[in-house]
Amino acid sequence: MPWEDGKTRYVGKGMVTIADGREVPVVAALVLKLDPETVPDFTYDRHTTWVGSLHTDTDDDLWDAAPGLLTLPDGQTATFMATSGPPDLVGVSGIGPAPFGSLRETDAQWQAPGVSLWRRLAPAGPGRSAAGPCPSP
């Protein structure tokens, strides 16, 4: 919804999926910073259309979601990267279309990058890692 400055924002609840599969409840404060229709030769690969911040009251580290998957209560999802801040309050930069506002459907061809989920493997030992990427389905 447009605010006094005319920018479309989302302020409310969301859920972040962390790389290990955990879901972390957050409060999101997001804004559309760029209208793709106003930028010549716009591509989501080169431009960020939305930014903001995510806050959690849990002990989870939001920097573990890199990139992260944000899901809003209406089911819309978007990928983001944390850009600044402490583990419980991160600044974010959106990757691809925003999960809110009228512009979220502007590029039906765009594919979000995959979010790599991690799983626990055998206990770490000399020369072994305790975690590794999940195989692709």
Coordinates of N, CA, C and O in Angstrom, one line a residue:
M1 N 0.8 -1.2 0.0 CA 0.0 0.0 0.0 C 0.9 1.2 0.0 O 1.9 1.3 0.7
P2 N 0.5 2.3 -0.8 CA 1.3 3.5 -0.8 C 1.2 4.3 0.5 O 0.2 4.4 1.1
W3 N 2.4 4.8 1.0 CA 2.4 5.6 2.2 C 2.5 7.1 1.8 O 2.4 7.4 0.6
E4 N 2.7 7.9 2.8 CA 2.7 9.4 2.5 C 3.7 9.8 1.5 O 3.5 10.7 0.7
D5 N 4.8 9.0 1.4 CA 5.9 9.4 0.4 C 5.6 8.7 -0.9 O 6.4 8.9 -1.9
G6 N 4.5 8.0 -1.1 CA 4.1 7.4 -2.3 C 4.7 6.1 -2.6 O 4.3 5.4 -3.6
K7 N 5.6 5.6 -1.7 CA 6.2 4.3 -1.9 C 5.3 3.2 -1.4 O 4.7 3.3 -0.3
T8 N 5.3 2.0 -2.0 CA 4.6 0.9 -1.6 C 5.4 0.1 -0.5 O 6.6 -0.1 -0.8
R9 N 4.8 -0.2 0.6 CA 5.5 -0.8 1.7 C 4.7 -2.1 2.2 O 3.5 -2.1 2.0
Y10 N 5.5 -2.9 2.9 CA 4.8 -4.0 3.6 C 5.5 -4.0 5.0 O 6.7 -4.0 5.2
V11 N 4.6 -3.9 6.0 CA 5.1 -4.0 7.4 C 4.2 -5.0 8.1 O 2.9 -4.8 8.1
G12 N 4.8 -6.1 8.6 CA 4.0 -7.1 9.2 C 4.7 -8.4 9.4 O 6.0 -8.4 9.2
K13 N 4.0 -9.5 9.6 CA 4.6 -10.8 9.9 C 5.1 -11.5 8.7 O 4.6 -11.2 7.6
G14 N 6.1 -12.3 8.9 CA 6.6 -13.2 7.8 C 7.3 -14.4 8.4 O 7.4 -14.5 9.6
M15 N 7.8 -15.3 7.5 CA 8.5 -16.4 7.9 C 9.7 -16.5 7.0 O 9.6 -16.4 5.8
V16 N 10.9 -16.7 7.7 CA 12.2 -16.9 6.9 C 12.6 -18.3 7.0 O 12.6 -18.9 8.1
T17 N 12.9 -18.9 5.9 CA 13.4 -20.3 5.8 C 15.0 -20.2 5.8 O 15.6 -19.5 5.0
I18 N 15.6 -20.7 6.9 CA 17.0 -20.8 7.1 C 17.6 -21.9 6.2 O 16.9 -22.9 5.9
A19 N 18.9 -21.9 5.9 CA 19.5 -22.9 5.1 C 19.4 -24.3 5.6 O 19.3 -25.2 4.8
D20 N 19.3 -24.5 6.9 CA 19.1 -25.8 7.4 C 17.7 -26.3 7.5 O 17.4 -27.4 8.0
G21 N 16.8 -25.5 6.9 CA 15.4 -25.9 6.9 C 14.5 -25.3 8.0 O 13.3 -25.4 7.9
R22 N 15.1 -24.7 9.0 CA 14.3 -24.1 10.1 C 13.5 -23.0 9.5 O 14.0 -22.3 8.6
E23 N 12.3 -22.8 10.1 CA 11.5 -21.6 9.8 C 11.5 -20.7 11.0 O 11.3 -21.1 12.1
V24 N 11.8 -19.4 10.7 CA 12.0 -18.4 11.8 C 10.9 -17.3 11.6 O 10.9 -16.7 10.5
P25 N 10.1 -17.1 12.6 CA 9.1 -16.0 12.5 C 9.8 -14.7 12.6 O 10.7 -14.5 13.4
V26 N 9.4 -13.8 11.7 CA 10.0 -12.4 11.7 C 8.9 -11.4 11.6 O 7.7 -11.7 11.2
V27 N 9.3 -10.1 11.9 CA 8.5 -9.0 11.5 C 9.3 -8.3 10.4 O 10.5 -8.0 10.6
A28 N 8.6 -8.0 9.3 CA 9.3 -7.4 8.2 C 8.8 -5.9 8.0 O 7.7 -5.6 8.2
A29 N 9.8 -5.1 7.6 CA 9.5 -3.7 7.2 C 10.2 -3.5 5.9 O 11.4 -3.4 5.8
L30 N 9.4 -3.6 4.8 CA 9.9 -3.6 3.4 C 9.3 -2.5 2.6 O 8.2 -2.0 2.9
V31 N 10.1 -2.1 1.6 CA 9.7 -1.0 0.7 C 10.1 -1.3 -0.7 O 11.2 -1.8 -0.9
L32 N 9.2 -1.0 -1.7 CA 9.6 -1.0 -3.1 C 10.5 0.2 -3.4 O 10.0 1.3 -3.2
K33 N 11.7 0.0 -3.8 CA 12.6 1.2 -4.0 C 12.7 1.5 -5.5 O 13.3 2.5 -5.8
L34 N 12.2 0.6 -6.3 CA 12.4 0.8 -7.8 C 11.2 0.2 -8.5 O 10.9 -0.9 -8.3
D35 N 10.7 1.0 -9.4 CA 9.6 0.5 -10.3 C 10.3 0.0 -11.6 O 10.9 0.8 -12.3
P36 N 10.3 -1.3 -11.9 CA 11.0 -1.9 -13.0 C 10.6 -1.2 -14.3 O 11.4 -1.1 -15.3
E37 N 9.3 -0.7 -14.4 CA 8.9 -0.1 -15.6 C 9.6 1.3 -15.9 O 9.5 1.8 -17.0
T38 N 10.3 1.9 -14.9 CA 10.9 3.2 -15.1 C 12.4 3.0 -15.5 O 13.1 4.0 -15.7
V39 N 12.9 1.8 -15.5 CA 14.4 1.6 -15.8 C 14.6 1.0 -17.2 O 14.1 -0.1 -17.4
P40 N 15.3 1.7 -18.1 CA 15.6 1.1 -19.4 C 16.4 -0.2 -19.2 O 17.3 -0.2 -18.4
D41 N 16.0 -1.2 -20.0 CA 16.8 -2.4 -20.0 C 16.8 -3.1 -18.6 O 17.8 -3.7 -18.2
F42 N 15.7 -3.0 -17.9 CA 15.6 -3.5 -16.5 C 15.8 -5.0 -16.5 O 15.2 -5.7 -17.4
T43 N 16.6 -5.6 -15.6 CA 16.6 -7.0 -15.4 C 16.7 -7.2 -13.9 O 17.4 -6.4 -13.2
Y44 N 16.1 -8.3 -13.4 CA 16.3 -8.6 -11.9 C 17.7 -9.0 -11.6 O 18.1 -9.0 -10.4
D45 N 18.5 -9.4 -12.6 CA 19.8 -9.8 -12.4 C 20.7 -8.6 -12.0 O 21.7 -8.8 -11.4
R46 N 20.3 -7.4 -12.4 CA 21.2 -6.3 -12.2 C 20.6 -5.2 -11.3 O 21.3 -4.3 -10.8
H47 N 19.3 -5.3 -10.9 CA 18.6 -4.3 -10.1 C 17.9 -4.9 -9.0 O 17.3 -6.0 -9.1
T48 N 17.9 -4.3 -7.8 CA 17.1 -4.7 -6.7 C 15.9 -3.8 -6.6 O 16.0 -2.5 -6.7
T49 N 14.7 -4.4 -6.5 CA 13.5 -3.6 -6.5 C 13.0 -3.3 -5.1 O 12.2 -2.5 -4.9
W50 N 13.4 -4.1 -4.1 CA 12.9 -4.0 -2.8 C 14.0 -4.2 -1.7 O 14.9 -4.9 -1.9
V51 N 13.8 -3.4 -0.6 CA 14.8 -3.5 0.5 C 14.0 -3.4 1.8 O 12.8 -3.1 1.8
G52 N 14.7 -3.5 2.9 CA 14.0 -3.3 4.2 C 14.8 -4.0 5.3 O 16.0 -4.1 5.3
S53 N 14.0 -4.4 6.3 CA 14.6 -5.1 7.5 C 13.8 -6.2 8.0 O 12.5 -6.2 7.8
L54 N 14.4 -7.2 8.6 CA 13.7 -8.3 9.2 C 14.2 -8.4 10.7 O 15.4 -8.3 10.9
H55 N 13.2 -8.6 11.6 CA 13.5 -8.8 13.0 C 12.9 -10.0 13.5 O 11.8 -10.4 13.2
T56 N 13.6 -10.8 14.4 CA 13.1 -11.9 15.0 C 13.3 -11.8 16.5 O 14.3 -11.2 17.0
D57 N 12.4 -12.4 17.3 CA 12.5 -12.4 18.8 C 13.1 -13.8 19.2 O 13.2 -14.1 20.4
T58 N 13.5 -14.6 18.2 CA 14.0 -15.9 18.6 C 15.5 -15.8 18.7 O 16.1 -14.7 18.5
D59 N 16.2 -16.9 19.1 CA 17.7 -16.9 19.2 C 18.3 -17.3 17.8 O 19.5 -17.4 17.8
D60 N 17.5 -17.4 16.8 CA 18.0 -17.7 15.5 C 18.8 -16.6 14.9 O 18.5 -15.4 15.1
D61 N 19.9 -16.9 14.1 CA 20.7 -15.9 13.4 C 20.2 -15.7 12.0 O 20.3 -16.7 11.2
L62 N 19.6 -14.6 11.7 CA 19.1 -14.4 10.4 C 20.2 -14.3 9.3 O 19.9 -14.4 8.1
W63 N 21.5 -14.2 9.7 CA 22.5 -14.2 8.7 C 22.7 -15.6 8.2 O 23.4 -15.8 7.2
D64 N 22.1 -16.7 8.9 CA 22.2 -18.0 8.4 C 21.4 -18.2 7.1 O 21.5 -19.2 6.4
A65 N 20.5 -17.3 6.8 CA 19.7 -17.4 5.6 C 20.4 -16.5 4.5 O 20.1 -15.4 4.4
A66 N 21.2 -17.2 3.8 CA 22.0 -16.4 2.8 C 22.2 -17.3 1.5 O 23.1 -18.1 1.5
P67 N 21.4 -17.1 0.5 CA 20.2 -16.3 0.6 C 19.1 -16.9 1.4 O 19.1 -18.1 1.7
G68 N 18.1 -16.1 1.8 CA 17.0 -16.5 2.5 C 15.7 -16.5 1.7 O 15.7 -15.8 0.7
L69 N 14.8 -17.2 2.2 CA 13.5 -17.3 1.6 C 12.5 -16.7 2.6 O 12.3 -17.2 3.7
L70 N 11.8 -15.6 2.2 CA 10.8 -14.9 3.0 C 9.4 -15.3 2.5 O 9.2 -15.1 1.3
T71 N 8.6 -15.7 3.4 CA 7.2 -16.0 3.0 C 6.3 -15.1 3.8 O 6.4 -15.0 5.1
L72 N 5.4 -14.4 3.1 CA 4.4 -13.5 3.8 C 3.1 -14.3 4.1 O 2.9 -15.4 3.5
P73 N 2.3 -13.8 5.0 CA 1.1 -14.5 5.4 C 0.2 -14.9 4.2 O -0.6 -15.9 4.3
D74 N 0.2 -14.1 3.1 CA -0.7 -14.5 2.0 C -0.1 -15.5 1.1 O -0.6 -15.9 0.0
G75 N 1.1 -16.1 1.5 CA 1.7 -17.1 0.7 C 2.7 -16.7 -0.3 O 3.4 -17.5 -0.9
Q76 N 2.8 -15.4 -0.6 CA 3.8 -14.8 -1.5 C 5.2 -15.1 -0.9 O 5.4 -14.9 0.3
T77 N 6.2 -15.4 -1.8 CA 7.5 -15.7 -1.3 C 8.5 -14.8 -2.2 O 8.2 -14.4 -3.3
A78 N 9.7 -14.6 -1.6 CA 10.7 -13.9 -2.3 C 12.1 -14.3 -1.7 O 12.2 -14.6 -0.5
T79 N 13.1 -14.1 -2.4 CA 14.5 -14.4 -2.0 C 15.2 -13.1 -1.6 O 14.9 -12.1 -2.3
F80 N 16.0 -13.2 -0.6 CA 16.7 -12.0 -0.2 C 18.1 -12.3 0.3 O 18.4 -13.5 0.6
M81 N 18.9 -11.3 0.4 CA 20.3 -11.4 1.1 C 20.3 -10.4 2.2 O 19.8 -9.3 2.1
A82 N 20.8 -10.8 3.3 CA 21.1 -9.9 4.5 C 22.2 -9.0 4.1 O 23.2 -9.5 3.5
T83 N 22.1 -7.8 4.5 CA 23.1 -6.8 4.1 C 23.8 -6.1 5.2 O 24.9 -5.5 5.1
S84 N 23.2 -6.1 6.4 CA 23.7 -5.4 7.5 C 23.0 -5.7 8.8 O 21.9 -6.3 8.8
G85 N 23.6 -5.4 9.9 CA 22.9 -5.5 11.2 C 23.3 -6.7 12.0 O 24.0 -7.6 11.6
P86 N 22.8 -6.7 13.3 CA 23.0 -7.9 14.2 C 22.2 -9.1 13.8 O 21.3 -9.0 12.9
P87 N 22.4 -10.3 14.4 CA 21.8 -11.5 13.9 C 20.2 -11.5 14.1 O 19.6 -12.2 13.3
D88 N 19.7 -10.7 15.0 CA 18.2 -10.7 15.1 C 17.5 -9.5 14.4 O 16.3 -9.4 14.5
L89 N 18.3 -8.6 13.8 CA 17.7 -7.5 13.1 C 18.6 -7.2 11.9 O 19.5 -6.4 12.0
V90 N 18.2 -7.7 10.7 CA 19.1 -7.6 9.6 C 18.4 -6.7 8.5 O 17.2 -6.7 8.3
G91 N 19.3 -5.9 7.9 CA 18.9 -5.2 6.7 C 18.9 -6.2 5.5 O 19.7 -7.1 5.5
V92 N 17.9 -6.1 4.6 CA 17.8 -7.0 3.5 C 17.7 -6.3 2.2 O 17.2 -5.2 2.1
S93 N 18.2 -7.0 1.1 CA 18.1 -6.5 -0.2 C 17.4 -7.7 -1.0 O 17.9 -8.8 -1.0
G94 N 16.3 -7.4 -1.6 CA 15.6 -8.4 -2.4 C 16.3 -8.9 -3.6 O 17.0 -8.1 -4.3
I95 N 16.1 -10.1 -3.9 CA 16.6 -10.7 -5.2 C 15.3 -11.1 -6.0 O 14.6 -12.0 -5.6
G96 N 15.1 -10.4 -7.1 CA 13.9 -10.7 -7.9 C 12.7 -9.9 -7.4 O 12.8 -8.9 -6.7
P97 N 11.5 -10.2 -7.9 CA 10.3 -9.5 -7.6 C 10.0 -9.5 -6.1 O 10.3 -10.4 -5.4
A98 N 9.4 -8.3 -5.7 CA 9.0 -8.2 -4.3 C 7.8 -9.1 -4.0 O 7.0 -9.4 -4.9
P99 N 7.7 -9.6 -2.8 CA 6.5 -10.5 -2.4 C 5.3 -9.7 -2.1 O 4.3 -10.2 -1.6
F100 N 5.3 -8.4 -2.3 CA 4.2 -7.5 -2.0 C 4.0 -6.4 -3.1 O 5.0 -6.2 -3.9
G101 N 2.9 -5.8 -3.1 CA 2.7 -4.7 -4.1 C 2.3 -5.2 -5.4 O 2.3 -6.4 -5.7
S102 N 1.9 -4.2 -6.3 CA 1.3 -4.6 -7.6 C 2.4 -5.0 -8.6 O 2.0 -5.5 -9.6
L103 N 3.6 -4.8 -8.3 CA 4.7 -5.1 -9.3 C 5.2 -6.5 -9.1 O 6.1 -6.9 -9.9
R104 N 4.7 -7.3 -8.2 CA 5.3 -8.6 -8.0 C 5.2 -9.6 -9.2 O 5.9 -10.6 -9.2
E105 N 4.3 -9.3 -10.1 CA 4.1 -10.2 -11.2 C 4.7 -9.6 -12.5 O 4.3 -10.0 -13.6
T106 N 5.6 -8.7 -12.5 CA 6.1 -8.0 -13.7 C 6.9 -8.8 -14.6 O 7.1 -8.5 -15.8
D107 N 7.6 -9.9 -14.1 CA 8.5 -10.7 -14.9 C 8.2 -12.2 -14.7 O 8.8 -12.8 -13.8
A108 N 7.3 -12.7 -15.5 CA 6.9 -14.1 -15.3 C 8.0 -15.1 -15.6 O 8.0 -16.2 -15.3
Q109 N 9.0 -14.6 -16.4 CA 10.1 -15.5 -16.9 C 11.2 -15.6 -15.8 O 12.0 -16.5 -15.9
W110 N 11.2 -14.7 -14.8 CA 12.3 -14.7 -13.9 C 12.3 -15.9 -12.9 O 11.2 -16.2 -12.5
Q111 N 13.4 -16.5 -12.7 CA 13.5 -17.7 -11.8 C 14.4 -17.3 -10.6 O 15.5 -16.8 -10.8
A112 N 13.9 -17.5 -9.4 CA 14.6 -17.2 -8.2 C 15.8 -18.2 -8.1 O 15.6 -19.4 -8.5
P113 N 16.9 -17.8 -7.5 CA 18.0 -18.7 -7.3 C 17.6 -19.7 -6.2 O 16.8 -19.4 -5.3
G114 N 18.1 -20.9 -6.3 CA 17.8 -21.9 -5.3 C 18.3 -21.5 -3.9 O 19.4 -20.9 -3.8
V115 N 17.6 -21.9 -2.9 CA 18.1 -21.7 -1.5 C 18.6 -23.0 -1.1 O 17.9 -24.0 -1.0
S116 N 19.9 -23.1 -0.8 CA 20.6 -24.3 -0.4 C 20.2 -24.7 1.0 O 20.5 -23.9 1.9
L117 N 19.6 -25.9 1.2 CA 19.3 -26.3 2.5 C 20.4 -27.3 3.0 O 21.0 -28.1 2.2
W118 N 20.8 -27.2 4.2 CA 21.9 -28.0 4.8 C 21.3 -29.0 5.7 O 20.3 -28.8 6.4
R119 N 22.0 -30.2 5.8 CA 21.6 -31.2 6.7 C 22.8 -31.7 7.5 O 23.9 -31.6 7.1
R120 N 22.5 -32.3 8.6 CA 23.6 -32.9 9.5 C 24.0 -34.2 8.9 O 23.3 -35.0 8.5
L121 N 25.3 -34.4 8.8 CA 25.9 -35.6 8.4 C 26.5 -36.3 9.6 O 26.3 -36.0 10.7
A122 N 27.3 -37.3 9.3 CA 28.0 -38.0 10.4 C 28.9 -37.0 11.2 O 29.3 -36.0 10.7
P123 N 29.1 -37.3 12.5 CA 29.9 -36.4 13.3 C 31.2 -36.1 12.6 O 31.8 -36.9 11.9
A124 N 31.6 -34.8 12.8 CA 32.9 -34.4 12.2 C 34.1 -35.1 12.8 O 34.1 -35.3 14.0
G125 N 35.0 -35.4 12.0 CA 36.3 -36.0 12.5 C 37.4 -35.3 11.7 O 37.2 -34.4 10.9
P126 N 38.6 -35.8 11.9 CA 39.7 -35.2 11.1 C 39.4 -35.3 9.6 O 39.1 -36.4 9.1
G127 N 39.4 -34.1 9.0 CA 39.2 -34.1 7.5 C 37.8 -34.2 7.1 O 37.5 -34.4 5.9
R128 N 36.8 -34.3 8.0 CA 35.4 -34.4 7.6 C 34.6 -33.2 8.1 O 34.9 -32.7 9.2
S129 N 33.6 -32.9 7.4 CA 32.7 -31.8 7.8 C 31.5 -32.4 8.5 O 31.0 -33.4 8.1
A130 N 30.9 -31.6 9.4 CA 29.7 -32.1 10.1 C 28.4 -31.7 9.4 O 27.4 -32.1 9.7
A131 N 28.5 -30.9 8.3 CA 27.3 -30.5 7.6 C 27.7 -30.5 6.1 O 28.8 -30.3 5.7
G132 N 26.6 -30.6 5.3 CA 26.9 -30.6 3.9 C 25.6 -30.2 3.2 O 24.5 -30.3 3.8
P133 N 25.6 -29.9 1.9 CA 24.4 -29.5 1.2 C 23.5 -30.7 1.0 O 24.0 -31.8 0.8
C134 N 22.2 -30.5 1.0 CA 21.3 -31.5 0.7 C 21.4 -31.8 -0.8 O 21.5 -30.9 -1.6
P135 N 21.2 -33.0 -1.2 CA 21.2 -33.3 -2.6 C 20.0 -32.8 -3.3 O 18.9 -32.6 -2.6
S136 N 20.1 -32.4 -4.5 CA 18.9 -31.9 -5.2 C 17.9 -33.0 -5.4 O 18.3 -34.2 -5.6
P137 N 16.6 -32.7 -5.4 CA 15.6 -33.7 -5.6 C 15.6 -34.3 -7.0 O 16.0 -33.7 -7.9

